[in-house]
Amino acid sequence: MKSVRGKLLLGFGAVIVIVTLLCALTLFNLSSVRRVVESTRFVNDRVFEIALAKSDVLVAVQMKNEEKLKQALSDLDKTAKDIKANLKSYSKRNREILEQAISEIETLINSVKSVDLEHFDEALYTSIISKAERINDVLRKVVENLDVLQVKQLRNANVQVYIWGIVAVVFALVITFITTQSLIKPVRKVMTLIDNISNGVLNIEIEKIKSRDEIGRMAQSVEKLRGILLDVLTTVNKATNDLSATSEELSATTQNVSADLNDLANSMNSISKEAEDNSASLEEITANIEEFASAADSNAKSAQDMLS
């Protein structure tokens, strides 16, 4: 990944995908529960329709109203057809129960069709009520089965939501940890390198960073700066050492020149002393010459006097 933003987007994207899958799973479970609820409502509606049709049949029989009886039987037949049309949406066990209910409804319809309203007796009345109650009992079994299935599916949905929720949280934490580590590790290495540079430690290279994002490029730049500073410091140290050696040589030369100057001064002192000694000797010789000249002059005068 070539950017920090890309890594963050990847981490958040993975978390969003997991949350989306969790929501999809929850919706799927809820849709299953909703189908069970709709199936239960359908059966309850049919139970209600059968109860109404039963009441209409009983009223029609009591009132000896053939039109009302036909309408009630038509309603029962419609209820049976509705149940038959929706058999595929139920489990095998419930389909068998519903098929039994359809058979009971058809039996009730056939038995009522053959009723002679003019010769209706109490036994037939009781038989109609009994058959209608038996149909309701059969349908209530389906309702009970659907209630059990609904509770089971709700429980399974809750368990799955909890499990997948925990998995999503764990996965999100793992993704977050991996993403943060991929960002923190290079930053720590760069911080270590910067601390070393600030403390004057330039001979320790940074650990290799494979990241190609902004942090990785920053680490490479700081490492390059460390190398440049190390080269500069090495050059300065070398120049300092060379200057120190030159200074030592210059100091030795200065000492030699000083010694030579001292020797020259001593020689000059000796020459000066000898010159002074020579000057004294010349003065003495000059005095002797002058004295000798004076004596010569005196002798010359004496000789002249003697000649005169």
PDB file of N, CA and C in Angstrom, residues 79-169:
ATOM      1  N   THR A  79     -61.616 -21.295   1.121  1.00  0.00           N
ATOM      2  CA  THR A  79     -60.601 -21.473   2.163  1.00  0.00           C
ATOM      3  C   THR A  79     -59.739 -22.695   1.876  1.00  0.00           C
ATOM      4  N   ALA A  80     -60.376 -23.792   1.468  1.00  0.00           N
ATOM      5  CA  ALA A  80     -59.631 -25.011   1.142  1.00  0.00           C
ATOM      6  C   ALA A  80     -58.682 -24.778  -0.025  1.00  0.00           C
ATOM      7  N   LYS A  81     -59.149 -24.051  -1.056  1.00  0.00           N
ATOM      8  CA  LYS A  81     -58.298 -23.767  -2.212  1.00  0.00           C
ATOM      9  C   LYS A  81     -57.123 -22.861  -1.829  1.00  0.00           C
ATOM     10  N   ASP A  82     -57.388 -21.876  -0.963  1.00  0.00           N
ATOM     11  CA  ASP A  82     -56.298 -20.997  -0.506  1.00  0.00           C
ATOM     12  C   ASP A  82     -55.222 -21.794   0.230  1.00  0.00           C
ATOM     13  N   ILE A  83     -55.679 -22.717   1.083  1.00  0.00           N
ATOM     14  CA  ILE A  83     -54.713 -23.549   1.818  1.00  0.00           C
ATOM     15  C   ILE A  83     -53.918 -24.405   0.845  1.00  0.00           C
ATOM     16  N   LYS A  84     -54.602 -24.997  -0.138  1.00  0.00           N
ATOM     17  CA  LYS A  84     -53.936 -25.865  -1.108  1.00  0.00           C
ATOM     18  C   LYS A  84     -52.925 -25.072  -1.943  1.00  0.00           C
ATOM     19  N   ALA A  85     -53.254 -23.822  -2.275  1.00  0.00           N
ATOM     20  CA  ALA A  85     -52.353 -22.997  -3.094  1.00  0.00           C
ATOM     21  C   ALA A  85     -51.083 -22.604  -2.344  1.00  0.00           C
ATOM     22  N   ASN A  86     -51.128 -22.629  -1.033  1.00  0.00           N
ATOM     23  CA  ASN A  86     -49.961 -22.206  -0.231  1.00  0.00           C
ATOM     24  C   ASN A  86     -49.245 -23.373   0.439  1.00  0.00           C
ATOM     25  N   LEU A  87     -49.537 -24.588   0.016  1.00  0.00           N
ATOM     26  CA  LEU A  87     -48.910 -25.753   0.658  1.00  0.00           C
ATOM     27  C   LEU A  87     -47.390 -25.757   0.499  1.00  0.00           C
ATOM     28  N   LYS A  88     -46.879 -25.253  -0.645  1.00  0.00           N
ATOM     29  CA  LYS A  88     -45.440 -25.325  -0.913  1.00  0.00           C
ATOM     30  C   LYS A  88     -44.619 -24.484   0.063  1.00  0.00           C
ATOM     31  N   SER A  89     -45.235 -23.501   0.673  1.00  0.00           N
ATOM     32  CA  SER A  89     -44.489 -22.623   1.579  1.00  0.00           C
ATOM     33  C   SER A  89     -44.347 -23.202   2.985  1.00  0.00           C
ATOM     34  N   TYR A  90     -44.835 -24.424   3.188  1.00  0.00           N
ATOM     35  CA  TYR A  90     -44.778 -25.043   4.517  1.00  0.00           C
ATOM     36  C   TYR A  90     -43.863 -26.262   4.487  1.00  0.00           C
ATOM     37  N   SER A  91     -43.445 -26.661   5.673  1.00  0.00           N
ATOM     38  CA  SER A  91     -42.606 -27.855   5.788  1.00  0.00           C
ATOM     39  C   SER A  91     -43.421 -29.107   5.492  1.00  0.00           C
ATOM     40  N   LYS A  92     -42.728 -30.218   5.318  1.00  0.00           N
ATOM     41  CA  LYS A  92     -43.405 -31.475   4.973  1.00  0.00           C
ATOM     42  C   LYS A  92     -44.428 -31.862   6.033  1.00  0.00           C
ATOM     43  N   ARG A  93     -44.051 -31.725   7.303  1.00  0.00           N
ATOM     44  CA  ARG A  93     -44.952 -32.095   8.397  1.00  0.00           C
ATOM     45  C   ARG A  93     -46.205 -31.226   8.387  1.00  0.00           C
ATOM     46  N   ASN A  94     -46.004 -29.915   8.237  1.00  0.00           N
ATOM     47  CA  ASN A  94     -47.152 -29.013   8.229  1.00  0.00           C
ATOM     48  C   ASN A  94     -47.998 -29.191   6.969  1.00  0.00           C
ATOM     49  N   ARG A  95     -47.357 -29.534   5.839  1.00  0.00           N
ATOM     50  CA  ARG A  95     -48.137 -29.807   4.624  1.00  0.00           C
ATOM     51  C   ARG A  95     -49.073 -30.990   4.831  1.00  0.00           C
ATOM     52  N   GLU A  96     -48.555 -32.013   5.497  1.00  0.00           N
ATOM     53  CA  GLU A  96     -49.403 -33.185   5.763  1.00  0.00           C
ATOM     54  C   GLU A  96     -50.595 -32.801   6.636  1.00  0.00           C
ATOM     55  N   ILE A  97     -50.348 -31.951   7.640  1.00  0.00           N
ATOM     56  CA  ILE A  97     -51.443 -31.520   8.518  1.00  0.00           C
ATOM     57  C   ILE A  97     -52.438 -30.671   7.744  1.00  0.00           C
ATOM     58  N   LEU A  98     -51.927 -29.771   6.889  1.00  0.00           N
ATOM     59  CA  LEU A  98     -52.817 -28.918   6.103  1.00  0.00           C
ATOM     60  C   LEU A  98     -53.617 -29.735   5.085  1.00  0.00           C
ATOM     61  N   GLU A  99     -52.983 -30.747   4.514  1.00  0.00           N
ATOM     62  CA  GLU A  99     -53.718 -31.630   3.596  1.00  0.00           C
ATOM     63  C   GLU A  99     -54.839 -32.358   4.333  1.00  0.00           C
ATOM     64  N   GLN A 100     -54.557 -32.714   5.590  1.00  0.00           N
ATOM     65  CA  GLN A 100     -55.610 -33.326   6.411  1.00  0.00           C
ATOM     66  C   GLN A 100     -56.739 -32.327   6.650  1.00  0.00           C
ATOM     67  N   ALA A 101     -56.369 -31.050   6.894  1.00  0.00           N
ATOM     68  CA  ALA A 101     -57.388 -30.016   7.103  1.00  0.00           C
ATOM     69  C   ALA A 101     -58.221 -29.823   5.844  1.00  0.00           C
ATOM     70  N   ILE A 102     -57.558 -29.840   4.672  1.00  0.00           N
ATOM     71  CA  ILE A 102     -58.293 -29.710   3.404  1.00  0.00           C
ATOM     72  C   ILE A 102     -59.278 -30.862   3.239  1.00  0.00           C
ATOM     73  N   SER A 103     -58.796 -32.056   3.574  1.00  0.00           N
ATOM     74  CA  SER A 103     -59.669 -33.235   3.478  1.00  0.00           C
ATOM     75  C   SER A 103     -60.867 -33.097   4.413  1.00  0.00           C
ATOM     76  N   GLU A 104     -60.641 -32.594   5.634  1.00  0.00           N
ATOM     77  CA  GLU A 104     -61.730 -32.399   6.588  1.00  0.00           C
ATOM     78  C   GLU A 104     -62.717 -31.344   6.079  1.00  0.00           C
ATOM     79  N   ILE A 105     -62.179 -30.271   5.461  1.00  0.00           N
ATOM     80  CA  ILE A 105     -63.068 -29.230   4.928  1.00  0.00           C
ATOM     81  C   ILE A 105     -63.929 -29.796   3.802  1.00  0.00           C
ATOM     82  N   GLU A 106     -63.294 -30.575   2.914  1.00  0.00           N
ATOM     83  CA  GLU A 106     -64.053 -31.170   1.808  1.00  0.00           C
ATOM     84  C   GLU A 106     -65.116 -32.138   2.337  1.00  0.00           C
ATOM     85  N   THR A 107     -64.761 -32.881   3.382  1.00  0.00           N
ATOM     86  CA  THR A 107     -65.744 -33.788   3.993  1.00  0.00           C
ATOM     87  C   THR A 107     -66.916 -33.005   4.567  1.00  0.00           C
ATOM     88  N   LEU A 108     -66.595 -31.875   5.236  1.00  0.00           N
ATOM     89  CA  LEU A 108     -67.648 -31.034   5.801  1.00  0.00           C
ATOM     90  C   LEU A 108     -68.541 -30.477   4.700  1.00  0.00           C
ATOM     91  N   ILE A 109     -67.922 -30.016   3.617  1.00  0.00           N
ATOM     92  CA  ILE A 109     -68.706 -29.460   2.505  1.00  0.00           C
ATOM     93  C   ILE A 109     -69.632 -30.524   1.909  1.00  0.00           C
ATOM     94  N   ASN A 110     -69.064 -31.700   1.687  1.00  0.00           N
ATOM     95  CA  ASN A 110     -69.873 -32.772   1.087  1.00  0.00           C
ATOM     96  C   ASN A 110     -71.019 -33.201   2.005  1.00  0.00           C
ATOM     97  N   SER A 111     -70.713 -33.234   3.322  1.00  0.00           N
ATOM     98  CA  SER A 111     -71.774 -33.657   4.251  1.00  0.00           C
ATOM     99  C   SER A 111     -72.887 -32.625   4.344  1.00  0.00           C
ATOM    100  N   VAL A 112     -72.521 -31.336   4.251  1.00  0.00           N
ATOM    101  CA  VAL A 112     -73.530 -30.278   4.342  1.00  0.00           C
ATOM    102  C   VAL A 112     -74.326 -30.186   3.041  1.00  0.00           C
ATOM    103  N   LYS A 113     -73.644 -30.437   1.911  1.00  0.00           N
ATOM    104  CA  LYS A 113     -74.346 -30.387   0.625  1.00  0.00           C
ATOM    105  C   LYS A 113     -75.512 -31.379   0.564  1.00  0.00           C
ATOM    106  N   SER A 114     -75.299 -32.502   1.217  1.00  0.00           N
ATOM    107  CA  SER A 114     -76.332 -33.558   1.172  1.00  0.00           C
ATOM    108  C   SER A 114     -77.429 -33.368   2.225  1.00  0.00           C
ATOM    109  N   VAL A 115     -77.364 -32.260   2.944  1.00  0.00           N
ATOM    110  CA  VAL A 115     -78.351 -32.018   4.010  1.00  0.00           C
ATOM    111  C   VAL A 115     -79.689 -31.599   3.390  1.00  0.00           C
ATOM    112  N   ASP A 116     -80.736 -32.184   3.921  1.00  0.00           N
ATOM    113  CA  ASP A 116     -82.099 -31.779   3.541  1.00  0.00           C
ATOM    114  C   ASP A 116     -82.576 -30.804   4.607  1.00  0.00           C
ATOM    115  N   LEU A 117     -82.631 -29.528   4.219  1.00  0.00           N
ATOM    116  CA  LEU A 117     -82.965 -28.507   5.205  1.00  0.00           C
ATOM    117  C   LEU A 117     -84.350 -28.699   5.813  1.00  0.00           C
ATOM    118  N   GLU A 118     -85.225 -29.383   5.091  1.00  0.00           N
ATOM    119  CA  GLU A 118     -86.572 -29.588   5.609  1.00  0.00           C
ATOM    120  C   GLU A 118     -86.604 -30.691   6.654  1.00  0.00           C
ATOM    121  N   HIS A 119     -85.631 -31.568   6.628  1.00  0.00           N
ATOM    122  CA  HIS A 119     -85.599 -32.679   7.585  1.00  0.00           C
ATOM    123  C   HIS A 119     -84.273 -32.650   8.369  1.00  0.00           C
ATOM    124  N   PHE A 120     -83.922 -31.485   8.833  1.00  0.00           N
ATOM    125  CA  PHE A 120     -82.674 -31.311   9.581  1.00  0.00           C
ATOM    126  C   PHE A 120     -82.886 -31.704  11.033  1.00  0.00           C
ATOM    127  N   ASP A 121     -81.944 -32.497  11.575  1.00  0.00           N
ATOM    128  CA  ASP A 121     -82.086 -32.933  12.970  1.00  0.00           C
ATOM    129  C   ASP A 121     -80.899 -32.438  13.797  1.00  0.00           C
ATOM    130  N   GLU A 122     -81.000 -32.637  15.090  1.00  0.00           N
ATOM    131  CA  GLU A 122     -79.979 -32.170  16.040  1.00  0.00           C
ATOM    132  C   GLU A 122     -78.659 -32.903  15.855  1.00  0.00           C
ATOM    133  N   ALA A 123     -78.720 -34.170  15.478  1.00  0.00           N
ATOM    134  CA  ALA A 123     -77.498 -34.960  15.302  1.00  0.00           C
ATOM    135  C   ALA A 123     -76.637 -34.381  14.184  1.00  0.00           C
ATOM    136  N   LEU A 124     -77.285 -33.978  13.086  1.00  0.00           N
ATOM    137  CA  LEU A 124     -76.533 -33.383  11.975  1.00  0.00           C
ATOM    138  C   LEU A 124     -75.929 -32.036  12.385  1.00  0.00           C
ATOM    139  N   TYR A 125     -76.688 -31.295  13.169  1.00  0.00           N
ATOM    140  CA  TYR A 125     -76.205 -30.005  13.670  1.00  0.00           C
ATOM    141  C   TYR A 125     -74.934 -30.214  14.498  1.00  0.00           C
ATOM    142  N   THR A 126     -75.000 -31.210  15.393  1.00  0.00           N
ATOM    143  CA  THR A 126     -73.838 -31.517  16.240  1.00  0.00           C
ATOM    144  C   THR A 126     -72.674 -32.018  15.397  1.00  0.00           C
ATOM    145  N   SER A 127     -72.987 -32.793  14.348  1.00  0.00           N
ATOM    146  CA  SER A 127     -71.936 -33.316  13.467  1.00  0.00           C
ATOM    147  C   SER A 127     -71.202 -32.183  12.752  1.00  0.00           C
ATOM    148  N   ILE A 128     -71.960 -31.172  12.283  1.00  0.00           N
ATOM    149  CA  ILE A 128     -71.326 -30.026  11.606  1.00  0.00           C
ATOM    150  C   ILE A 128     -70.384 -29.292  12.560  1.00  0.00           C
ATOM    151  N   ILE A 129     -70.870 -29.063  13.780  1.00  0.00           N
ATOM    152  CA  ILE A 129     -70.029 -28.381  14.778  1.00  0.00           C
ATOM    153  C   ILE A 129     -68.780 -29.196  15.070  1.00  0.00           C
ATOM    154  N   SER A 130     -68.955 -30.516  15.206  1.00  0.00           N
ATOM    155  CA  SER A 130     -67.826 -31.392  15.522  1.00  0.00           C
ATOM    156  C   SER A 130     -66.781 -31.376  14.407  1.00  0.00           C
ATOM    157  N   LYS A 131     -67.262 -31.446  13.147  1.00  0.00           N
ATOM    158  CA  LYS A 131     -66.317 -31.444  12.027  1.00  0.00           C
ATOM    159  C   LYS A 131     -65.596 -30.105  11.918  1.00  0.00           C
ATOM    160  N   ALA A 132     -66.319 -29.017  12.132  1.00  0.00           N
ATOM    161  CA  ALA A 132     -65.682 -27.698  12.083  1.00  0.00           C
ATOM    162  C   ALA A 132     -64.631 -27.545  13.184  1.00  0.00           C
ATOM    163  N   GLU A 133     -64.963 -28.044  14.379  1.00  0.00           N
ATOM    164  CA  GLU A 133     -63.992 -27.981  15.474  1.00  0.00           C
ATOM    165  C   GLU A 133     -62.769 -28.837  15.172  1.00  0.00           C
ATOM    166  N   ARG A 134     -63.003 -29.986  14.510  1.00  0.00           N
ATOM    167  CA  ARG A 134     -61.878 -30.860  14.165  1.00  0.00           C
ATOM    168  C   ARG A 134     -60.954 -30.165  13.157  1.00  0.00           C
ATOM    169  N   ILE A 135     -61.582 -29.453  12.216  1.00  0.00           N
ATOM    170  CA  ILE A 135     -60.751 -28.693  11.253  1.00  0.00           C
ATOM    171  C   ILE A 135     -59.915 -27.639  11.979  1.00  0.00           C
ATOM    172  N   ASN A 136     -60.559 -26.924  12.896  1.00  0.00           N
ATOM    173  CA  ASN A 136     -59.830 -25.902  13.661  1.00  0.00           C
ATOM    174  C   ASN A 136     -58.707 -26.516  14.491  1.00  0.00           C
ATOM    175  N   ASP A 137     -58.980 -27.681  15.081  1.00  0.00           N
ATOM    176  CA  ASP A 137     -57.940 -28.362  15.867  1.00  0.00           C
ATOM    177  C   ASP A 137     -56.746 -28.721  14.989  1.00  0.00           C
ATOM    178  N   VAL A 138     -57.048 -29.203  13.768  1.00  0.00           N
ATOM    179  CA  VAL A 138     -55.956 -29.555  12.847  1.00  0.00           C
ATOM    180  C   VAL A 138     -55.140 -28.317  12.493  1.00  0.00           C
ATOM    181  N   LEU A 139     -55.837 -27.216  12.191  1.00  0.00           N
ATOM    182  CA  LEU A 139     -55.124 -25.987  11.830  1.00  0.00           C
ATOM    183  C   LEU A 139     -54.351 -25.411  13.015  1.00  0.00           C
ATOM    184  N   ARG A 140     -54.889 -25.598  14.221  1.00  0.00           N
ATOM    185  CA  ARG A 140     -54.177 -25.106  15.411  1.00  0.00           C
ATOM    186  C   ARG A 140     -52.858 -25.851  15.605  1.00  0.00           C
ATOM    187  N   LYS A 141     -52.831 -27.133  15.181  1.00  0.00           N
ATOM    188  CA  LYS A 141     -51.564 -27.876  15.252  1.00  0.00           C
ATOM    189  C   LYS A 141     -50.505 -27.205  14.373  1.00  0.00           C
ATOM    190  N   VAL A 142     -50.960 -26.779  13.188  1.00  0.00           N
ATOM    191  CA  VAL A 142     -50.024 -26.068  12.303  1.00  0.00           C
ATOM    192  C   VAL A 142     -49.552 -24.774  12.953  1.00  0.00           C
ATOM    193  N   VAL A 143     -50.501 -24.059  13.569  1.00  0.00           N
ATOM    194  CA  VAL A 143     -50.138 -22.810  14.243  1.00  0.00           C
ATOM    195  C   VAL A 143     -49.142 -23.075  15.365  1.00  0.00           C
ATOM    196  N   GLU A 144     -49.386 -24.130  16.138  1.00  0.00           N
ATOM    197  CA  GLU A 144     -48.459 -24.475  17.225  1.00  0.00           C
ATOM    198  C   GLU A 144     -47.081 -24.815  16.670  1.00  0.00           C
ATOM    199  N   ASN A 145     -47.063 -25.599  15.587  1.00  0.00           N
ATOM    200  CA  ASN A 145     -45.772 -25.937  14.969  1.00  0.00           C
ATOM    201  C   ASN A 145     -45.050 -24.689  14.467  1.00  0.00           C
ATOM    202  N   LEU A 146     -45.824 -23.788  13.873  1.00  0.00           N
ATOM    203  CA  LEU A 146     -45.218 -22.550  13.382  1.00  0.00           C
ATOM    204  C   LEU A 146     -44.731 -21.678  14.530  1.00  0.00           C
ATOM    205  N   ASP A 147     -45.470 -21.670  15.639  1.00  0.00           N
ATOM    206  CA  ASP A 147     -45.013 -20.913  16.810  1.00  0.00           C
ATOM    207  C   ASP A 147     -43.688 -21.460  17.328  1.00  0.00           C
ATOM    208  N   VAL A 148     -43.608 -22.798  17.401  1.00  0.00           N
ATOM    209  CA  VAL A 148     -42.354 -23.425  17.849  1.00  0.00           C
ATOM    210  C   VAL A 148     -41.226 -23.080  16.884  1.00  0.00           C
ATOM    211  N   LEU A 149     -41.525 -23.166  15.567  1.00  0.00           N
ATOM    212  CA  LEU A 149     -40.509 -22.838  14.561  1.00  0.00           C
ATOM    213  C   LEU A 149     -40.088 -21.375  14.656  1.00  0.00           C
ATOM    214  N   GLN A 150     -41.072 -20.519  14.911  1.00  0.00           N
ATOM    215  CA  GLN A 150     -40.765 -19.091  15.031  1.00  0.00           C
ATOM    216  C   GLN A 150     -39.847 -18.822  16.216  1.00  0.00           C
ATOM    217  N   VAL A 151     -40.154 -19.424  17.347  1.00  0.00           N
ATOM    218  CA  VAL A 151     -39.308 -19.257  18.535  1.00  0.00           C
ATOM    219  C   VAL A 151     -37.910 -19.798  18.268  1.00  0.00           C
ATOM    220  N   LYS A 152     -37.845 -20.963  17.604  1.00  0.00           N
ATOM    221  CA  LYS A 152     -36.550 -21.572  17.295  1.00  0.00           C
ATOM    222  C   LYS A 152     -35.733 -20.680  16.362  1.00  0.00           C
ATOM    223  N   GLN A 153     -36.399 -20.151  15.337  1.00  0.00           N
ATOM    224  CA  GLN A 153     -35.682 -19.292  14.400  1.00  0.00           C
ATOM    225  C   GLN A 153     -35.229 -17.994  15.054  1.00  0.00           C
ATOM    226  N   LEU A 154     -36.072 -17.452  15.925  1.00  0.00           N
ATOM    227  CA  LEU A 154     -35.660 -16.246  16.649  1.00  0.00           C
ATOM    228  C   LEU A 154     -34.459 -16.518  17.534  1.00  0.00           C
ATOM    229  N   ARG A 155     -34.486 -17.687  18.209  1.00  0.00           N
ATOM    230  CA  ARG A 155     -33.359 -18.053  19.059  1.00  0.00           C
ATOM    231  C   ARG A 155     -32.093 -18.236  18.215  1.00  0.00           C
ATOM    232  N   ASN A 156     -32.241 -18.956  17.084  1.00  0.00           N
ATOM    233  CA  ASN A 156     -31.089 -19.160  16.206  1.00  0.00           C
ATOM    234  C   ASN A 156     -30.577 -17.832  15.644  1.00  0.00           C
ATOM    235  N   ALA A 157     -31.533 -16.960  15.305  1.00  0.00           N
ATOM    236  CA  ALA A 157     -31.129 -15.650  14.782  1.00  0.00           C
ATOM    237  C   ALA A 157     -30.349 -14.866  15.830  1.00  0.00           C
ATOM    238  N   ASN A 158     -30.828 -14.908  17.070  1.00  0.00           N
ATOM    239  CA  ASN A 158     -30.115 -14.209  18.143  1.00  0.00           C
ATOM    240  C   ASN A 158     -28.723 -14.788  18.350  1.00  0.00           C
ATOM    241  N   VAL A 159     -28.649 -16.132  18.354  1.00  0.00           N
ATOM    242  CA  VAL A 159     -27.348 -16.783  18.548  1.00  0.00           C
ATOM    243  C   VAL A 159     -26.400 -16.421  17.413  1.00  0.00           C
ATOM    244  N   GLN A 160     -26.917 -16.471  16.168  1.00  0.00           N
ATOM    245  CA  GLN A 160     -26.071 -16.143  15.024  1.00  0.00           C
ATOM    246  C   GLN A 160     -25.628 -14.687  15.055  1.00  0.00           C
ATOM    247  N   VAL A 161     -26.551 -13.820  15.453  1.00  0.00           N
ATOM    248  CA  VAL A 161     -26.175 -12.403  15.543  1.00  0.00           C
ATOM    249  C   VAL A 161     -25.086 -12.208  16.587  1.00  0.00           C
ATOM    250  N   TYR A 162     -25.234 -12.872  17.736  1.00  0.00           N
ATOM    251  CA  TYR A 162     -24.208 -12.764  18.779  1.00  0.00           C
ATOM    252  C   TYR A 162     -22.874 -13.315  18.289  1.00  0.00           C
ATOM    253  N   ILE A 163     -22.935 -14.513  17.676  1.00  0.00           N
ATOM    254  CA  ILE A 163     -21.693 -15.147  17.219  1.00  0.00           C
ATOM    255  C   ILE A 163     -21.009 -14.292  16.154  1.00  0.00           C
ATOM    256  N   TRP A 164     -21.790 -13.920  15.130  1.00  0.00           N
ATOM    257  CA  TRP A 164     -21.199 -13.126  14.065  1.00  0.00           C
ATOM    258  C   TRP A 164     -20.830 -11.729  14.544  1.00  0.00           C
ATOM    259  N   GLY A 165     -21.569 -11.231  15.531  1.00  0.00           N
ATOM    260  CA  GLY A 165     -21.190  -9.946  16.109  1.00  0.00           C
ATOM    261  C   GLY A 165     -19.837 -10.024  16.797  1.00  0.00           C
ATOM    262  N   ILE A 166     -19.636 -11.112  17.557  1.00  0.00           N
ATOM    263  CA  ILE A 166     -18.339 -11.306  18.222  1.00  0.00           C
ATOM    264  C   ILE A 166     -17.238 -11.484  17.189  1.00  0.00           C
ATOM    265  N   VAL A 167     -17.538 -12.303  16.153  1.00  0.00           N
ATOM    266  CA  VAL A 167     -16.548 -12.506  15.088  1.00  0.00           C
ATOM    267  C   VAL A 167     -16.218 -11.178  14.408  1.00  0.00           C
ATOM    268  N   ALA A 168     -17.256 -10.378  14.149  1.00  0.00           N
ATOM    269  CA  ALA A 168     -17.036  -9.081  13.502  1.00  0.00           C
ATOM    270  C   ALA A 168     -16.188  -8.164  14.376  1.00  0.00           C
ATOM    271  N   VAL A 169     -16.490  -8.156  15.679  1.00  0.00           N
ATOM    272  CA  VAL A 169     -15.715  -7.307  16.595  1.00  0.00           C
ATOM    273  C   VAL A 169     -14.260  -7.763  16.651  1.00  0.00           C
TER     274      VAL A 169
END
